[in-house]
CSV table of N, CA and C in Angstrom, one decimal:
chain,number,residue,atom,x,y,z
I,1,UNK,N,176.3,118.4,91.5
I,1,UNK,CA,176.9,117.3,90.7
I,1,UNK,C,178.3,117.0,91.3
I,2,UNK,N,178.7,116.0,91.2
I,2,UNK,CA,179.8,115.6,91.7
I,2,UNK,C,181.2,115.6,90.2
I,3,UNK,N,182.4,115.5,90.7
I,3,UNK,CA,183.4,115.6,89.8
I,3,UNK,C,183.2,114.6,88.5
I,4,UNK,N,182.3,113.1,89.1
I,4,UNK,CA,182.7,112.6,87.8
I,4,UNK,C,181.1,112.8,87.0
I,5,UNK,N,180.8,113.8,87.3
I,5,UNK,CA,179.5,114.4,86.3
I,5,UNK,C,178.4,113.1,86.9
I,6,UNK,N,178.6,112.7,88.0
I,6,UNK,CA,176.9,111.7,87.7
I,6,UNK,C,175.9,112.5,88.8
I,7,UNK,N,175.0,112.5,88.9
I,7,UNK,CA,174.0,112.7,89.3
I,7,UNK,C,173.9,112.6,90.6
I,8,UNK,N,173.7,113.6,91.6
I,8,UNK,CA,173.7,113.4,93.3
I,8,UNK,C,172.6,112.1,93.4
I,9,UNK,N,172.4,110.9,93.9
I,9,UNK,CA,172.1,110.0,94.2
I,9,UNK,C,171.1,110.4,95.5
I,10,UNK,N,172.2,110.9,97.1
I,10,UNK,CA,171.1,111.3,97.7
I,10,UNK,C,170.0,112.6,97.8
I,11,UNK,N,170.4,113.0,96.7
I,11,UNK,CA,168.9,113.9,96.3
I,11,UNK,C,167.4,113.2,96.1
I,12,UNK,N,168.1,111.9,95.0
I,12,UNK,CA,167.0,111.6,94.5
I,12,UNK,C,166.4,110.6,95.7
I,13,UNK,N,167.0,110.1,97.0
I,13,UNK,CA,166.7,109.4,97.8
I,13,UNK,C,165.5,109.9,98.8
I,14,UNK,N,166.0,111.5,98.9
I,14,UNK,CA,165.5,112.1,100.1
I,14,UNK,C,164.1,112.9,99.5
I,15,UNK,N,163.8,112.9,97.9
I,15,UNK,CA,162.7,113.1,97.4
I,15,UNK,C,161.3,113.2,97.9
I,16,UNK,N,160.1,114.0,98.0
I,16,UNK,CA,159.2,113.2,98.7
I,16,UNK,C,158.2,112.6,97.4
I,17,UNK,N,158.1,111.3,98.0
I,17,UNK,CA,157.1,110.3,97.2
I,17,UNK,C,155.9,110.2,97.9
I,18,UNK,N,154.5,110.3,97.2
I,18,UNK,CA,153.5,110.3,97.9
I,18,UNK,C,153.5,108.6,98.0
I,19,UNK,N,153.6,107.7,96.9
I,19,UNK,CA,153.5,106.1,96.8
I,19,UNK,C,153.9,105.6,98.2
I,20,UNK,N,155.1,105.7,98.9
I,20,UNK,CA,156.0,105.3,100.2
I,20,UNK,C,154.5,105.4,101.2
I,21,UNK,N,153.4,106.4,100.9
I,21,UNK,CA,152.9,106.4,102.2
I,21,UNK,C,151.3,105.5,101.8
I,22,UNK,N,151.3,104.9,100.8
I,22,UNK,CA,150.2,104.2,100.5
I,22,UNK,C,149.5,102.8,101.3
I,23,UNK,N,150.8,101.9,101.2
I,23,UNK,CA,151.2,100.8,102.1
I,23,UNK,C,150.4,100.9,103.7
I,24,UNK,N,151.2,102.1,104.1
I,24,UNK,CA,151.4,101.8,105.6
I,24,UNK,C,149.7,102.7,106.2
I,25,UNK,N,149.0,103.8,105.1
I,25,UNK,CA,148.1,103.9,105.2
I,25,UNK,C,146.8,103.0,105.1
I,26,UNK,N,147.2,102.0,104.1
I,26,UNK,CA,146.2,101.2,103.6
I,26,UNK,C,146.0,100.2,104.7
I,27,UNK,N,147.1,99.9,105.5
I,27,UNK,CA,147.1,99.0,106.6
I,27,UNK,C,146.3,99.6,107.8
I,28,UNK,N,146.8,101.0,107.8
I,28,UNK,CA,146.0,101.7,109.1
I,28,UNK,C,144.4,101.8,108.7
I,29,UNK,N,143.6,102.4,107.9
I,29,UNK,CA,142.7,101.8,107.4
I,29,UNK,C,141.9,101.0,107.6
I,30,UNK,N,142.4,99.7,107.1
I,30,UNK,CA,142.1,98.3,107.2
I,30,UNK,C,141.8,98.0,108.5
I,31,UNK,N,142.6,98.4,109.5
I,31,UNK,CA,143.1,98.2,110.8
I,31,UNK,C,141.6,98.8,111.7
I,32,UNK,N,141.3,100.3,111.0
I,32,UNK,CA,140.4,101.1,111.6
I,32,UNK,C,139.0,100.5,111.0
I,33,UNK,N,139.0,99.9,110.0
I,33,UNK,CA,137.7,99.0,109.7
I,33,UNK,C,137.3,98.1,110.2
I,34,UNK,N,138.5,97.0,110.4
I,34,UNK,CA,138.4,96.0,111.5
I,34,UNK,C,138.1,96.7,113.2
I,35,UNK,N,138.9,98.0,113.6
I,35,UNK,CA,137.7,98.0,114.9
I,35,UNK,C,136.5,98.6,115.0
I,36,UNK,N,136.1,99.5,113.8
I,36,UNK,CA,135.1,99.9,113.7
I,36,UNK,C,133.2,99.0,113.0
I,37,UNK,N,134.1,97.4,113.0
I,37,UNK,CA,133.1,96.7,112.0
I,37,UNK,C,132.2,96.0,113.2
I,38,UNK,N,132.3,95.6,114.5
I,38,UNK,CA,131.2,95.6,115.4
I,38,UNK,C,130.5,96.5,115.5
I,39,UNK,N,130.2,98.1,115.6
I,39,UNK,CA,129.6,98.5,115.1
I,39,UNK,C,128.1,98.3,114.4
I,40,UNK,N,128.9,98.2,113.1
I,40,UNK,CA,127.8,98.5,112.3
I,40,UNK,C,127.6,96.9,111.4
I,41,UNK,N,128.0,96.2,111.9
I,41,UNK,CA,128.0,94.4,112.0
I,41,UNK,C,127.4,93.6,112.9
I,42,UNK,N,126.5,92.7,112.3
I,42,UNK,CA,126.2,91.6,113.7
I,42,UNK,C,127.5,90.6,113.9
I,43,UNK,N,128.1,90.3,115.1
I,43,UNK,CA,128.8,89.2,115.0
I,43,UNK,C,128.2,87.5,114.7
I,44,UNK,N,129.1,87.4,114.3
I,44,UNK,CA,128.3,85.6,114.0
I,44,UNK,C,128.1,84.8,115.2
I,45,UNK,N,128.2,84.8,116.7
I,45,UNK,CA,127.8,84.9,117.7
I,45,UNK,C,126.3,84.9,117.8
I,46,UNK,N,126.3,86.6,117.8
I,46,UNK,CA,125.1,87.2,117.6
I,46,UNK,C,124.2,87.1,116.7
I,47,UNK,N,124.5,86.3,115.3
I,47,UNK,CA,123.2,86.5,113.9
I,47,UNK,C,122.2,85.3,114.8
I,48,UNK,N,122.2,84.3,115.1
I,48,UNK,CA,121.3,83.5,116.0
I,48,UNK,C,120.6,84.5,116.8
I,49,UNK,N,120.5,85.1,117.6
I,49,UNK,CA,120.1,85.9,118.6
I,49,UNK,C,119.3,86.7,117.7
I,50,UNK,N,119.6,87.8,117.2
I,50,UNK,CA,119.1,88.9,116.0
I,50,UNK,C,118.1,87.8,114.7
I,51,UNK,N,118.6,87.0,114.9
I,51,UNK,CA,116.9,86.2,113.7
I,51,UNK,C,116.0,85.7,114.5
I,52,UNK,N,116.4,85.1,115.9
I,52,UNK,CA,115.4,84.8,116.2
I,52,UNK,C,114.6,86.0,116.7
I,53,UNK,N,114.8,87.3,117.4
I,53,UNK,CA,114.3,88.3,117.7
I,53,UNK,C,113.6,88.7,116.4
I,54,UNK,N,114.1,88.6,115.0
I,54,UNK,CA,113.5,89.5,114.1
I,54,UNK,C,112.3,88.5,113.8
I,55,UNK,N,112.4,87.5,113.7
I,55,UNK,CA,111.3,86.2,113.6
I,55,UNK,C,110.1,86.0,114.7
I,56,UNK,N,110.3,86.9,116.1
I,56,UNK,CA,109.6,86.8,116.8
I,56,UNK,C,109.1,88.0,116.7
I,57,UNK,N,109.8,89.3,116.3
I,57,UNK,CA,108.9,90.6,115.8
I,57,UNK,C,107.7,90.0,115.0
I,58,UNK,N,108.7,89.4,114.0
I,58,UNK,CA,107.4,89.1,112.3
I,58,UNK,C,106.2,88.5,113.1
I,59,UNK,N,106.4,87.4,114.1
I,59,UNK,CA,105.4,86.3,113.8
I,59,UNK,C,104.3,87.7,114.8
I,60,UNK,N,105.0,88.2,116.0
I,60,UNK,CA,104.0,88.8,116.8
I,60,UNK,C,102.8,90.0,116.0
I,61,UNK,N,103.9,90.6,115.0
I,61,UNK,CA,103.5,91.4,114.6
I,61,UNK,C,102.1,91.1,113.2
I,62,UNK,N,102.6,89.3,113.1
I,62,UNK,CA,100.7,89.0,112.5
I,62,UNK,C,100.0,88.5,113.2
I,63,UNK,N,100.1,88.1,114.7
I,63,UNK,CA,99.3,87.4,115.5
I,63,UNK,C,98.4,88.9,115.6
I,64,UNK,N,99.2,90.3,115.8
I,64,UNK,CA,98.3,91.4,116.5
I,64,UNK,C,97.7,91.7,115.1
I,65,UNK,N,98.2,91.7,113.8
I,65,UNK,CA,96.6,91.9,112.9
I,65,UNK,C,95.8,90.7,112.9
I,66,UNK,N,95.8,89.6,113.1
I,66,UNK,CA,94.8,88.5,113.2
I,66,UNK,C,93.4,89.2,114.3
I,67,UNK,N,94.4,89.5,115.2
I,67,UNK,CA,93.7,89.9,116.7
I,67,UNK,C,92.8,91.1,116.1
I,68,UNK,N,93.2,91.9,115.6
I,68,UNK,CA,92.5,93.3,115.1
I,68,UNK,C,91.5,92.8,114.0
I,69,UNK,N,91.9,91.9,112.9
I,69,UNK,CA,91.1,91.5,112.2
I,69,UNK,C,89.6,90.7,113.3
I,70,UNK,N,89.9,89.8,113.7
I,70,UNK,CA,88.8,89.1,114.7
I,70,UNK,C,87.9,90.1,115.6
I,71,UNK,N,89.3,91.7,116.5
I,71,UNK,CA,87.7,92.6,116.8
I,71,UNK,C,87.1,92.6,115.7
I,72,UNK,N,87.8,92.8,115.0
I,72,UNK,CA,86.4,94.2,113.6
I,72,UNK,C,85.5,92.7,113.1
I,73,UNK,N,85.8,91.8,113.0
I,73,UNK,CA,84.6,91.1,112.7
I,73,UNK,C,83.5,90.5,114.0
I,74,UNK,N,84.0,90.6,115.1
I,74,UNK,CA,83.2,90.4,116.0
I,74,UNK,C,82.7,91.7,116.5
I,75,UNK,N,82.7,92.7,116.3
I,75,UNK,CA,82.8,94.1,116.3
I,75,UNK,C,81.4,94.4,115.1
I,76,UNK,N,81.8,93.9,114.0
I,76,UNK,CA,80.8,93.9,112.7
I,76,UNK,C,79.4,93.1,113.4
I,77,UNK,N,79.4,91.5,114.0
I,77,UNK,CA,78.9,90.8,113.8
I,77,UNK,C,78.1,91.3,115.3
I,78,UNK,N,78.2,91.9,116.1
I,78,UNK,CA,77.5,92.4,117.5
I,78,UNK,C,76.7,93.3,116.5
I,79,UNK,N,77.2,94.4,115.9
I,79,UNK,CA,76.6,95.3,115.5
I,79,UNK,C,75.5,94.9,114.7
I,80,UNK,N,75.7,94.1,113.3
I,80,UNK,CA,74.6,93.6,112.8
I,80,UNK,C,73.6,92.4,113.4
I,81,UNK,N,74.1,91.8,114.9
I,81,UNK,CA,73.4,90.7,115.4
I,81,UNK,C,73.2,89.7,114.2
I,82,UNK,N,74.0,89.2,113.7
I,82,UNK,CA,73.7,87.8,112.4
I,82,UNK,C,74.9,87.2,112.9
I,83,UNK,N,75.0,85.7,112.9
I,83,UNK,CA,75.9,85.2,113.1
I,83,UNK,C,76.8,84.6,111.9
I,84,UNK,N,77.7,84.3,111.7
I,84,UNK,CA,78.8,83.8,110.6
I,84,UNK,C,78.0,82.2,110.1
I,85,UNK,N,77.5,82.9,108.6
I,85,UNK,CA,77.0,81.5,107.9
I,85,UNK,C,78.0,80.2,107.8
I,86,UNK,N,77.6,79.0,108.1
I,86,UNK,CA,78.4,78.5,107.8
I,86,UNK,C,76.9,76.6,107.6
I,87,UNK,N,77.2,76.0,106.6
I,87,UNK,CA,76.5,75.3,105.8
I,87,UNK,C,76.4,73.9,106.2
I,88,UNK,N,77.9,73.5,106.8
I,88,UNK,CA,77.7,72.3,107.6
I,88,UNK,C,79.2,72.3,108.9
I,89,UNK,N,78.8,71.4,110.0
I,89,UNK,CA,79.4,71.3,111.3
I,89,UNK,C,80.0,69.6,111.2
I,90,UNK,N,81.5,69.8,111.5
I,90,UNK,CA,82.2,68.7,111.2
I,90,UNK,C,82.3,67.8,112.7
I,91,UNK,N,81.8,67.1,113.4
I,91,UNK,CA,82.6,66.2,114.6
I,91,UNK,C,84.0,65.7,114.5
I,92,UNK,N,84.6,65.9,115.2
I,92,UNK,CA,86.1,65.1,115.2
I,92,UNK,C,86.5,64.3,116.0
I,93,UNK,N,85.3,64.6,117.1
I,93,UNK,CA,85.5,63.0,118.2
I,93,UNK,C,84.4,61.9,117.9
I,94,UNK,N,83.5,61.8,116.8
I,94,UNK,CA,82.8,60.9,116.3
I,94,UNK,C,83.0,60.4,115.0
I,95,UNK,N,82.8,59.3,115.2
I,95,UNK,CA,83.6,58.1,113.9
I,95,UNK,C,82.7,57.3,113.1
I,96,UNK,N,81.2,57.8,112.7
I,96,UNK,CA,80.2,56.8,112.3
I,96,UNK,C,79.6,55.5,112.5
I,97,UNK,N,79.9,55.9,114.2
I,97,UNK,CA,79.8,54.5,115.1
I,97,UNK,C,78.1,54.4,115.1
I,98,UNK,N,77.4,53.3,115.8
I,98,UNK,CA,75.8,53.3,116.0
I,98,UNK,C,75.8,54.1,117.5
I,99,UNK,N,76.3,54.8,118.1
I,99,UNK,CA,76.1,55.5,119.1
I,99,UNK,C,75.9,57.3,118.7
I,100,UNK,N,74.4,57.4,119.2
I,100,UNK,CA,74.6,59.3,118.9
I,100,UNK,C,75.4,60.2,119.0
I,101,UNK,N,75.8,61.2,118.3
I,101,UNK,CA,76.5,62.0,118.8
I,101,UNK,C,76.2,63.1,119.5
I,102,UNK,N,77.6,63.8,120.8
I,102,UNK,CA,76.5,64.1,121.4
I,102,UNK,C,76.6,65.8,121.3
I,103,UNK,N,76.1,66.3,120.8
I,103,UNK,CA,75.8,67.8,120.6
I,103,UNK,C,75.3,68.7,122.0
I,104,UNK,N,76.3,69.7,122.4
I,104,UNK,CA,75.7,70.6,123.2
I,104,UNK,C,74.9,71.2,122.3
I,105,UNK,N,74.0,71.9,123.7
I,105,UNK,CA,72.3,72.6,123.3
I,105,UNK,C,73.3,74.6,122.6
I,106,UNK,N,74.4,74.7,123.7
I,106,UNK,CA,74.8,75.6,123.2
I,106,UNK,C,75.6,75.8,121.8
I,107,UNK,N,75.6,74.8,121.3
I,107,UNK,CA,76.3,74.7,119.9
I,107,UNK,C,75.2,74.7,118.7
I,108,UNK,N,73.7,73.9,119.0
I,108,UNK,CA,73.0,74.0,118.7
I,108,UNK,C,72.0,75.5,118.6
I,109,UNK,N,72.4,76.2,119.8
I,109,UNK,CA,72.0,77.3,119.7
I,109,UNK,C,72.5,78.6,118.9
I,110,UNK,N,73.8,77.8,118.4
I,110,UNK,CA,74.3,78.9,117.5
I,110,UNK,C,74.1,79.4,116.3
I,111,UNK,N,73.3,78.4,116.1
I,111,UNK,CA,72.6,78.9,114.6
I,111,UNK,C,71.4,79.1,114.4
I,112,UNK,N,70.6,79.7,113.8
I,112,UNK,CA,69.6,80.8,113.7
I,112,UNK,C,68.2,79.4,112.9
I,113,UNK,N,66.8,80.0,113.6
I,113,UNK,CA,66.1,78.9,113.4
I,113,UNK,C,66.0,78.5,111.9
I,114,UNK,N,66.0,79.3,111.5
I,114,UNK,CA,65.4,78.6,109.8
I,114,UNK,C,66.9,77.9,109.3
I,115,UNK,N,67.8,77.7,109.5
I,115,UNK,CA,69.1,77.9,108.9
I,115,UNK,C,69.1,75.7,108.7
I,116,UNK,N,69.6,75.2,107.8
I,116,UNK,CA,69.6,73.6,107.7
I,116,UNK,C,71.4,73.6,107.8
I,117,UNK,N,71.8,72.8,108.7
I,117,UNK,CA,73.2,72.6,108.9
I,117,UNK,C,73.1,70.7,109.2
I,118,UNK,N,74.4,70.7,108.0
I,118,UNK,CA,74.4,68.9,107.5
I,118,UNK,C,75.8,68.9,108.6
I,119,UNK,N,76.0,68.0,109.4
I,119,UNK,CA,76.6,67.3,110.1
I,119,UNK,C,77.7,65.8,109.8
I,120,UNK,N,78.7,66.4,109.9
I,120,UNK,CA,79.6,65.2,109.3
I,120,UNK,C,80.2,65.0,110.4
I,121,UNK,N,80.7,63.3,110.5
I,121,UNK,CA,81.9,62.9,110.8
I,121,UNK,C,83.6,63.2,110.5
I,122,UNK,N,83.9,62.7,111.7
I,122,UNK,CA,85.6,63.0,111.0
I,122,UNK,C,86.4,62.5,109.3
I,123,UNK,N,85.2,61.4,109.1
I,123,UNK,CA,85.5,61.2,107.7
I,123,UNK,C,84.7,61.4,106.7
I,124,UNK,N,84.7,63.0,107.1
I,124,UNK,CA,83.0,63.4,106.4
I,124,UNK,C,81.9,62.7,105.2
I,125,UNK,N,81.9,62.0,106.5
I,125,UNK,CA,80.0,60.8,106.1
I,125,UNK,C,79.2,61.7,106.6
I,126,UNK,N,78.1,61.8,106.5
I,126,UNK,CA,77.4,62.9,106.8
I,126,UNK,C,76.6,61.8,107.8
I,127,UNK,N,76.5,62.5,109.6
I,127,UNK,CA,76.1,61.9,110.6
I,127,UNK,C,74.5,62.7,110.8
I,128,UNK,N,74.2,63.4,110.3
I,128,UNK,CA,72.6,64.0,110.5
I,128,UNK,C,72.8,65.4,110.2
I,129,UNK,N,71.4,66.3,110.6
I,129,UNK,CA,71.5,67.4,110.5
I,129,UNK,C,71.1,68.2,111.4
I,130,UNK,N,71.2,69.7,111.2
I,130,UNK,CA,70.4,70.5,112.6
I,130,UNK,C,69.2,71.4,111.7
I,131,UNK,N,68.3,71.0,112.3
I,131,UNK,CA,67.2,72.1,111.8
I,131,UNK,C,66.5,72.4,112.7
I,132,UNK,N,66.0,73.7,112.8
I,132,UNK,CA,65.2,74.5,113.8
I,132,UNK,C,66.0,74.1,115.2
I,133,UNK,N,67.3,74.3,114.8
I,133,UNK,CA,68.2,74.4,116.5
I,133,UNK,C,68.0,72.8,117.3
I,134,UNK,N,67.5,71.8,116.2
I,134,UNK,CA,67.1,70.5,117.1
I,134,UNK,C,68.1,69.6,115.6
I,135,UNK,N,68.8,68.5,116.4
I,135,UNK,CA,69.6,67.5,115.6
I,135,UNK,C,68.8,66.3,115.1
I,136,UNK,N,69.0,66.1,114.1
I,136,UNK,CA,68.6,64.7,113.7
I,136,UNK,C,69.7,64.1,113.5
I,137,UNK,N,69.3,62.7,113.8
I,137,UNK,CA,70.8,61.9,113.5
I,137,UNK,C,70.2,60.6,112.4
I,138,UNK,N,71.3,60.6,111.8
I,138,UNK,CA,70.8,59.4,110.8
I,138,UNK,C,70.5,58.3,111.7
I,139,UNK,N,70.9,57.4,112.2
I,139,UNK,CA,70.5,56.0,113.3
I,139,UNK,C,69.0,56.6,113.3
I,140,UNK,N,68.5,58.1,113.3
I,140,UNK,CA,67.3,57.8,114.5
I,140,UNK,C,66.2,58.1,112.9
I,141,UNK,N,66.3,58.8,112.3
I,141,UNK,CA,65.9,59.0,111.0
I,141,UNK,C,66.7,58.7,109.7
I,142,UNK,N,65.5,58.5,109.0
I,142,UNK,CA,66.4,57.8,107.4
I,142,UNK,C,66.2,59.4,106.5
I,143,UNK,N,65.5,60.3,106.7
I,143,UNK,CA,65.7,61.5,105.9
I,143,UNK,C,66.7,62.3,106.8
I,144,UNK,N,67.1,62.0,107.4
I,144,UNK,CA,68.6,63.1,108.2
I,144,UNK,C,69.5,63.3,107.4
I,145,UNK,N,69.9,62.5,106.2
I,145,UNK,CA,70.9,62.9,105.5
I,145,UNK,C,70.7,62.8,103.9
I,146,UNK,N,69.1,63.1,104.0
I,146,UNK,CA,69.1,63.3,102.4
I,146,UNK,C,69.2,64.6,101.6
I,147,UNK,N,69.3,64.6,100.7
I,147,UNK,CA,69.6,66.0,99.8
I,147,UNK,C,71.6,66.6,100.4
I,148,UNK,N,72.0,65.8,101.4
I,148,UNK,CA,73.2,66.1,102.4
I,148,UNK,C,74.6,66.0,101.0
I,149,UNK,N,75.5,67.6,100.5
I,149,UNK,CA,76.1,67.4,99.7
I,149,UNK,C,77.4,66.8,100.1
I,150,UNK,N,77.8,66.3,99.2
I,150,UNK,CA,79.2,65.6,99.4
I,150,UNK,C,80.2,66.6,99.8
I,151,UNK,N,80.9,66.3,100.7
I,151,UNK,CA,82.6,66.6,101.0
I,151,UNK,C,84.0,65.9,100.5
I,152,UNK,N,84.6,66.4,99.7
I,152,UNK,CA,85.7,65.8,99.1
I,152,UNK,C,86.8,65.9,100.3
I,153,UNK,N,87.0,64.2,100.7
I,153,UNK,CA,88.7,64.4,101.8
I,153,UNK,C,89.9,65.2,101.0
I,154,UNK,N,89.5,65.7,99.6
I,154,UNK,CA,90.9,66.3,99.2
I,154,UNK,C,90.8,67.6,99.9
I,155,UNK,N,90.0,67.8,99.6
I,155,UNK,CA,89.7,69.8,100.6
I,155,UNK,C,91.0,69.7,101.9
């Protein structure tokens, strides 16, 4: 204490305060987050780069179950020798012109003798049908497209 009774001043100066060291930690810190944040951050640079790679994972990675799905059904379909039913065959390069369409013998051969497959145009009019692996075309017969169900262009 000093003579006029007041209080040593530099005692209370030289005190230790934990608060004085909050500041200059909080900056160092901050400092070490900012160089530690490439890391464990994509740069905005980089987010282009990293979506298109993660977009080209996604898409590959459903092209190879498509692929696995198509063995196992061609895989199924060897095994039981039947081919994939299907009711009618659409043309997309014929337009319900008076000229026949012209069907390969191997397209024809793809479906099994008893099986009736109706034949449409691109604007599903129905252009004839396949029975017993042989085509009839409306022009050449007037029953080629009877009993032939409708196709709705909303499908």
């Amino acid at each position: 204490m000093n003579i006029s009774g007041a209080v040593d001043v530099s005692s209370k100066i030289m005190s230790s305060r934990a608060d004085k060291y909050i500041f200059p930690s909080s900056v160092a810190a901050f400092g070490g987050a900012l160089i530690l944040a490439p890391i464990f951050l994509q740069m905005p640079s980089e987010y282009t780069t990293y979506a298109n790679k993660k977009q080209l994972a996604v898409s590959e990675e459903i092209n190879r179950d498509r692929i696995q799905q198509r063995k196992t059904t061609a895989d199924l379909i060897q095994k039981t020798g039947l081919l994939p039913e299907g009711r009618s065959l659409r043309l997309i390069d014929y337009d319900n012109s008076k000229t026949r369409p012209r069907l390969r013998k191997q397209t024809l051969q793809n479906y099994l003798a008893d099986e009736l497959i109706f034949v449409y145009d691109r604007s599903n009019i129905c252009a004839g049908r396949i029975e017993n692996r042989k085509f009839s075309w409306k022009g050449d017969s007037s029953t080629a497209c009877k009993n032939a169900p409708v196709i709705n262009s909303d499908n």
